[in-house]
Structure formats: structure tokens, C-alpha cells
Short mmCIF file of C-alpha atoms in Angstrom, two decimals:
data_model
loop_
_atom_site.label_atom_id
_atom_site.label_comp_id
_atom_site.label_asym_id
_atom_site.label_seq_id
_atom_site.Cartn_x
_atom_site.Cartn_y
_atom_site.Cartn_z
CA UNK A 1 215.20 138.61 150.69
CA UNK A 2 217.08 139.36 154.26
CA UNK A 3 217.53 136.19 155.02
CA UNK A 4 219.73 135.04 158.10
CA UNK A 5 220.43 131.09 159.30
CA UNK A 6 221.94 130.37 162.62
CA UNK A 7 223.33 126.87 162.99
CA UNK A 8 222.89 124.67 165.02
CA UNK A 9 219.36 124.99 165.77
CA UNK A 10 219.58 122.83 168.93
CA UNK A 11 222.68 121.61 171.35
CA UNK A 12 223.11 120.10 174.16
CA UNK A 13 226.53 119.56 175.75
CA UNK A 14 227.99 118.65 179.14
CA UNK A 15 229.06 121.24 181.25
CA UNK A 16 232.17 122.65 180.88
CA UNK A 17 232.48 122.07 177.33
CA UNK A 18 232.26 125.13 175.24
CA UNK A 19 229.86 125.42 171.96
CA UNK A 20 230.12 127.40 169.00
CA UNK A 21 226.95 128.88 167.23
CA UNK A 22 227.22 130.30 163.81
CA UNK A 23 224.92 133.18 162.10
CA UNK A 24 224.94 133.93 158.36
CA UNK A 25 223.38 136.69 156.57
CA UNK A 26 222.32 134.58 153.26
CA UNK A 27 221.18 137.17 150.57
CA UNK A 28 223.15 140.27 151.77
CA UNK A 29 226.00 141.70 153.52
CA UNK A 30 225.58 142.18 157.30
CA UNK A 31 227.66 145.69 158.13
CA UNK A 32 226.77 144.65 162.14
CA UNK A 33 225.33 141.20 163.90
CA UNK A 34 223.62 141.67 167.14
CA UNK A 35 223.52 138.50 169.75
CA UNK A 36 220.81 138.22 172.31
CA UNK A 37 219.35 135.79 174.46
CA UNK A 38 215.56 135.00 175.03
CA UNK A 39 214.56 133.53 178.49
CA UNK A 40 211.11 131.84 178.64
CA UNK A 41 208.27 134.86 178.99
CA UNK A 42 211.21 137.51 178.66
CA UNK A 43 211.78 139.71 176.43
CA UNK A 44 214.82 139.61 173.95
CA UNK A 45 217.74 140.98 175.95
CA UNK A 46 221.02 141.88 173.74
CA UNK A 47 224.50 140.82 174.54
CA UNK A 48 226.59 142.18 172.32
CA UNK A 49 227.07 144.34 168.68
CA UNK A 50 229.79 143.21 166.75
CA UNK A 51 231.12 145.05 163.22
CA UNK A 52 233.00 143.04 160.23
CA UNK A 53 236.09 143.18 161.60
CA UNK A 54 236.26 145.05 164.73
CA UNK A 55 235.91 143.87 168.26
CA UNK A 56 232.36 143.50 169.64
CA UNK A 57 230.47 145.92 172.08
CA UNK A 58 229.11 143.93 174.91
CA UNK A 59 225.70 144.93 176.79
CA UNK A 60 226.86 146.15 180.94
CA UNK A 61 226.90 142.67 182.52
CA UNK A 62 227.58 140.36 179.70
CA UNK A 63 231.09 138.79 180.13
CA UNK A 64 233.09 138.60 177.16
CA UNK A 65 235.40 136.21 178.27
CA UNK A 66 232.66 133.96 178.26
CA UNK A 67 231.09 134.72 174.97
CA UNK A 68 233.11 135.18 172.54
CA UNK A 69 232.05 136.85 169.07
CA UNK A 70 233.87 136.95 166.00
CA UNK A 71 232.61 138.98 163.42
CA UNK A 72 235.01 137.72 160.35
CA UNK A 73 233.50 138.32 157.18
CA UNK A 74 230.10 140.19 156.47
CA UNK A 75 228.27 137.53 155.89
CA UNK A 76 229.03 135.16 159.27
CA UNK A 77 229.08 136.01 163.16
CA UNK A 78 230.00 133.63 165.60
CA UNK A 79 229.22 133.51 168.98
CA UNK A 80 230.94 130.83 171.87
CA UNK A 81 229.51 130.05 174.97
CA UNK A 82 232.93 128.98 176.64
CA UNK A 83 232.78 126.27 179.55
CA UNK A 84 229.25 126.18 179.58
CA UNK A 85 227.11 125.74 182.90
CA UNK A 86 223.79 124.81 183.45
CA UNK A 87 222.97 128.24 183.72
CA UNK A 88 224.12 129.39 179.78
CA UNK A 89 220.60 127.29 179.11
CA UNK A 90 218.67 129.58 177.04
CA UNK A 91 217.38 130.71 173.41
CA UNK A 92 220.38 132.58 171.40
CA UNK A 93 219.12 134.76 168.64
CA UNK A 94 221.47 136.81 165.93
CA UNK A 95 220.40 139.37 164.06
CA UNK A 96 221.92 140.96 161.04
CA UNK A 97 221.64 144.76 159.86
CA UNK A 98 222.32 145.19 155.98
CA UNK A 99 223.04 149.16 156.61
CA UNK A 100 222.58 150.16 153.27
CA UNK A 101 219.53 151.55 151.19
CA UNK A 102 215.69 150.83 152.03
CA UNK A 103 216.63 148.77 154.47
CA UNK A 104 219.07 150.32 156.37
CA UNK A 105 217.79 150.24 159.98
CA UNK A 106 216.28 146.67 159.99
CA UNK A 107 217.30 144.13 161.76
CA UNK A 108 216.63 140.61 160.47
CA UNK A 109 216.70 137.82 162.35
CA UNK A 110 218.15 134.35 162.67
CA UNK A 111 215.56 131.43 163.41
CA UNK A 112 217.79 130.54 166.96
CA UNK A 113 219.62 128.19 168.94
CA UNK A 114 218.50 126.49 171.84
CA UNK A 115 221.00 125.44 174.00
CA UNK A 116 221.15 122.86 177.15
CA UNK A 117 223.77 122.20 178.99
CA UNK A 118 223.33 119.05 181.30
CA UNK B 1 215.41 154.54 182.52
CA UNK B 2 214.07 153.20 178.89
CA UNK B 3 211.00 151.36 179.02
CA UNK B 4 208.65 149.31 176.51
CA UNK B 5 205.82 148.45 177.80
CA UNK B 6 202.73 146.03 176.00
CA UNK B 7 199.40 144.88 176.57
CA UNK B 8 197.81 143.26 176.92
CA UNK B 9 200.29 140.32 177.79
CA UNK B 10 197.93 137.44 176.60
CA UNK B 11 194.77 138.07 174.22
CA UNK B 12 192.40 135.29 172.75
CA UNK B 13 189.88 136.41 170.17
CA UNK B 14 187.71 134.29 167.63
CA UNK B 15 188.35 134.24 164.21
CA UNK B 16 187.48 137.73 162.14
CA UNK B 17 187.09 139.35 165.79
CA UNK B 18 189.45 142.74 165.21
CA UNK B 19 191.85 144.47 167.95
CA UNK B 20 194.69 146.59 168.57
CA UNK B 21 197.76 145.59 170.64
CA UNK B 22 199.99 148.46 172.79
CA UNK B 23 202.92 149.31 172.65
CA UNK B 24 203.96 152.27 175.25
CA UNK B 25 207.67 153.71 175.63
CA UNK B 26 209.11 155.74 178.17
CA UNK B 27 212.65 156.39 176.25
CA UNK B 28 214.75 159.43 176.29
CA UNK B 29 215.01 160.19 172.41
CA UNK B 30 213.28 157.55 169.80
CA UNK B 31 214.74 156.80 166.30
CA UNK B 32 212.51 154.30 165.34
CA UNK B 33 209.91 151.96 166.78
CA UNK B 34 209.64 148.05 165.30
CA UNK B 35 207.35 145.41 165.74
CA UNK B 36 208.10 141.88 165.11
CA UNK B 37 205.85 138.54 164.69
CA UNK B 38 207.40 135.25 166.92
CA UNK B 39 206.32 131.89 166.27
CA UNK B 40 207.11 128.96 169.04
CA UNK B 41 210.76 128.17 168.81
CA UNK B 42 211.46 130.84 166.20
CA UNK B 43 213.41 133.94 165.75
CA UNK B 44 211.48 137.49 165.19
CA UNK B 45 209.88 138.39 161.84
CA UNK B 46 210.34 141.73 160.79
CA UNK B 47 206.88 143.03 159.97
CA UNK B 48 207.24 147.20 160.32
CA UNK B 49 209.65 150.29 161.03
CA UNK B 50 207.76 153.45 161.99
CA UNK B 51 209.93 156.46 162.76
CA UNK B 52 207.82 159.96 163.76
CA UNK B 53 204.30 159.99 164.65
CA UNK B 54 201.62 160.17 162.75
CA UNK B 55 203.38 157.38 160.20
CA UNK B 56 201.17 154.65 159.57
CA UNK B 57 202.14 150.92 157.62
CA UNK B 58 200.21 148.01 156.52
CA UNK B 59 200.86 144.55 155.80
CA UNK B 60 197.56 142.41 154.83
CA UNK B 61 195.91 142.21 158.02
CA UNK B 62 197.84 144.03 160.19
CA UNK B 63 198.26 148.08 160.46
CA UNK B 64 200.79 149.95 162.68
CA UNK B 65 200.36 153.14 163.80
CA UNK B 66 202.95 155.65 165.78
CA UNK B 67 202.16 158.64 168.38
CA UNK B 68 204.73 160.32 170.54
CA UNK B 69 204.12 157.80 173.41
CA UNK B 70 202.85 154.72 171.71
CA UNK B 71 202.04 152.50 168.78
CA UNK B 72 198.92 150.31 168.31
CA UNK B 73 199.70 147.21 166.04
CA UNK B 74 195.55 146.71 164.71
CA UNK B 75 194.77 143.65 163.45
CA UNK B 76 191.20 143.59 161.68
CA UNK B 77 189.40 140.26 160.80
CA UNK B 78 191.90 137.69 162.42
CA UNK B 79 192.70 134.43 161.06
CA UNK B 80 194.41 131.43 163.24
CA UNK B 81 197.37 131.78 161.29
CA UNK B 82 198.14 135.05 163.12
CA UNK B 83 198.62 133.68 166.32
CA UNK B 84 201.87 134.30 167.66
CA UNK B 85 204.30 136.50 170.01
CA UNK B 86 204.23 140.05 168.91
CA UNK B 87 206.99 142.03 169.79
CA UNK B 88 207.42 145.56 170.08
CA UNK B 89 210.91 147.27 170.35
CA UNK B 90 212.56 150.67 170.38
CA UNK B 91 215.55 152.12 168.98
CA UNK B 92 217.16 155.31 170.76
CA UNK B 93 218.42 158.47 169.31
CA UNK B 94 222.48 159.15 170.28
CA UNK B 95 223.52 156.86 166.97
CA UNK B 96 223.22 153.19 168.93
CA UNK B 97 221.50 150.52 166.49
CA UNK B 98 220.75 149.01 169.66
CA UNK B 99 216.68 147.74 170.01
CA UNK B 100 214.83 147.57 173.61
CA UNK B 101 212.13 145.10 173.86
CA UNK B 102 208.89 144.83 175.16
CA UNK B 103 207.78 141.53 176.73
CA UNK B 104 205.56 140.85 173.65
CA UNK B 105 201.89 140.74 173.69
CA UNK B 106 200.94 136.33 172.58
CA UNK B 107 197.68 136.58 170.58
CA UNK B 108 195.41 133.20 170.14
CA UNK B 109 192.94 133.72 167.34
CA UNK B 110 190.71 130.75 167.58
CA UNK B 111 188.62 129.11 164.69
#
């Protein structure tokens, strides 16, 4: 159980193009998503919190003009990189938080997205 | 300022050769203290939750263990197949589900 998929699992688009990264919770119902981004050696740094249905909290410095997160059902979260630069390179990771029962508190996490952008 | 803190950064030990990886915290209130497993390329495996000190959890090879400063993730008679990224994070009291990581501690267990 506590499953989550994040699709695609690799991208690489010109710059200036924006990309779209999905995250599904697969055998339960996500009450809140979390987004962060893993440089090389770093540690996992989060961008933003998002709730079914309610606008996402984003991290101090994270613009959310630029990433844009739609929370729309509890079982998806997307996040998009809009006009992506050569700098948006990096490892995306989502996590999803059931909120109920045993498992209240744990966050499980998607398997990633690397993205490039040339 | 929060902190998470691990060492060591890098560790290599032979097969069936036991240690314990750090985890300190400098945080203002903690809720709960996780570690995760990370494989190349991969997202975080959830491995353990420990909330007040004293709590201790298990999972085959690996024990976890809490004190008002730090946790020690112990890992007794190593196999290959537990090489990877170990992460350590923190979550804060004040109601945020928010987690602060370490840098992770990458452990080599060779044959």
C-alpha cells in the first residue's frame, strides 16, 4: 500500500516551453501533496503544500507564477514548470499524505521527474 | 534557525560489518522525526516515524532510535542490497506537515 506515481519520469524540452508533471496517489486518498526539488548532493528542499481543492502554500522564495500546482481531486497533483530555463534543470519529487488513521503523518513518495531543459 | 544535520556524509563497510548513522537536529519544537531509504534516480522510501524519545522501530536490518537531540538509524550485519541515500528529516511542532531534510548520509556495503 501508499503507493504514489509521478509521470513523466524524464523530460527534456527547449527553453521557454512549459512542462506539466503529474503525481497520483494510487491506493489512497492524498488529503495534501507536497512538491520539492532535489539538486545533486542536496538535500530535498520543498516548494510548495497544496490541499484538494484549495490554493497551494509556496516555500519563501519559490515563485508561483512559475510553478503552478493544481491540486484537483485527491488522488492527482500537478505541478508546471512555466517557460522553462536552463536553470528549472533538476529532480522534482511529490509526495502524498493520506491524513487519516495509522498512517496519518507519513509522507509517501513519488519515484520523480527529471527534467532538462536545453 | 532549524537544522538537520547527518554523518557521516559517505560510509563504506563490508558485508555483515554493523553501524549506526546520525541524525542531529537543532529545531525549535519536534513533532516527529523520519528517515527515508533513496536509491539512484529514485524518490524516498518511507522506512520509520519516531515521535518522543526513547521510541525505538525496526524493520529487518535496520533499527531507529530517538533522543531529544538525535536519532541513530543502526544497521547490524549489512548486505549490498542496503546501499543507498539515507535520509533523515524533521517535522516541527506549530501544526505545519512540512519535513526539513538532512543532506543524507550514502552507505556502500561491499560484498
Amino acid at each position: 500500500g501508499a503507493v504514489v506515481s509521478q509521470h513523466p519520469s524524464r523530460v527534456i524540452c527547449k527553453s521557454g516551453t512549459s512542462v506539466k508533471i503529474e503525481c497520483r496517489s494510487l491506493d489512497f486518498q492524498a488529503t495534501t501533496m507536497f512538491w520539492y526539488r532535489q539538486f545533486p548532493k542536496k538535500s530535498l528542499m520543498l516548494m510548495a503544500t497544496s490541499n484538494e481543492g484549495s490554493k497551494a502554500t509556496y516555500e519563501q522564495g519559490v515563485e508561483k507564477d512559475k510553478f503552478l500546482i493544481n491540486h484537483a481531486s485527491l488522488t492527482l497533483s500537478t505541478l508546471t514548470v512555466t517557460s522553462a530555463h536552463p536553470e528549472d534543470s533538476s529532480f522534482y519529487i511529490c509526495s502524498a499524505r493520506d491524513g487519516r488513521g495509522m498512517r496519518y503523518n507519513e509522507q509517501f513518495f513519488g519515484p520523480g521527474t527529471r527534467l532538462t531543459v536545453l | 534557525e532549524d537544522q538537520v544535520t547527518q554523518s557521516p556524509e559517505a560510509l563504506r563497510l563490508q558485508e555483515g560489518e554493523s553501524s549506526s548513522l546520525n541524525c542531529s537536529y537543532t529545531v525549535s519544537g519536534l513533532r516527529g522525526l523520519f528517515w527515508y531509504r533513496q536509491d539512484p534516480g529514485k524518490g524516498p522510501e518511507f522506512l520509520f516515524t519516531l515521535y518522543s524519545a526513547g521510541e525505538e522501530k525496526e524493520k529487518e536490518r535496520l533499527k531507529a532510535t530517538l533522543t531529544k537531540k538525535e536519532s541513530f538509524l543502526h544497521i547490524t550485519a549489512p548486505k549490498p542490497e542496503d546501499s543507498a541515500t539515507y535520509l533523515c528529516a524533521v517535522q516541527l511542532q506549530g501544526g505545519s506537515e512540512k519535513l526539513v531534510f538532512g543532506k543524507g548520509t550514502k552507505l556502500t556495503v561491499n560484498p
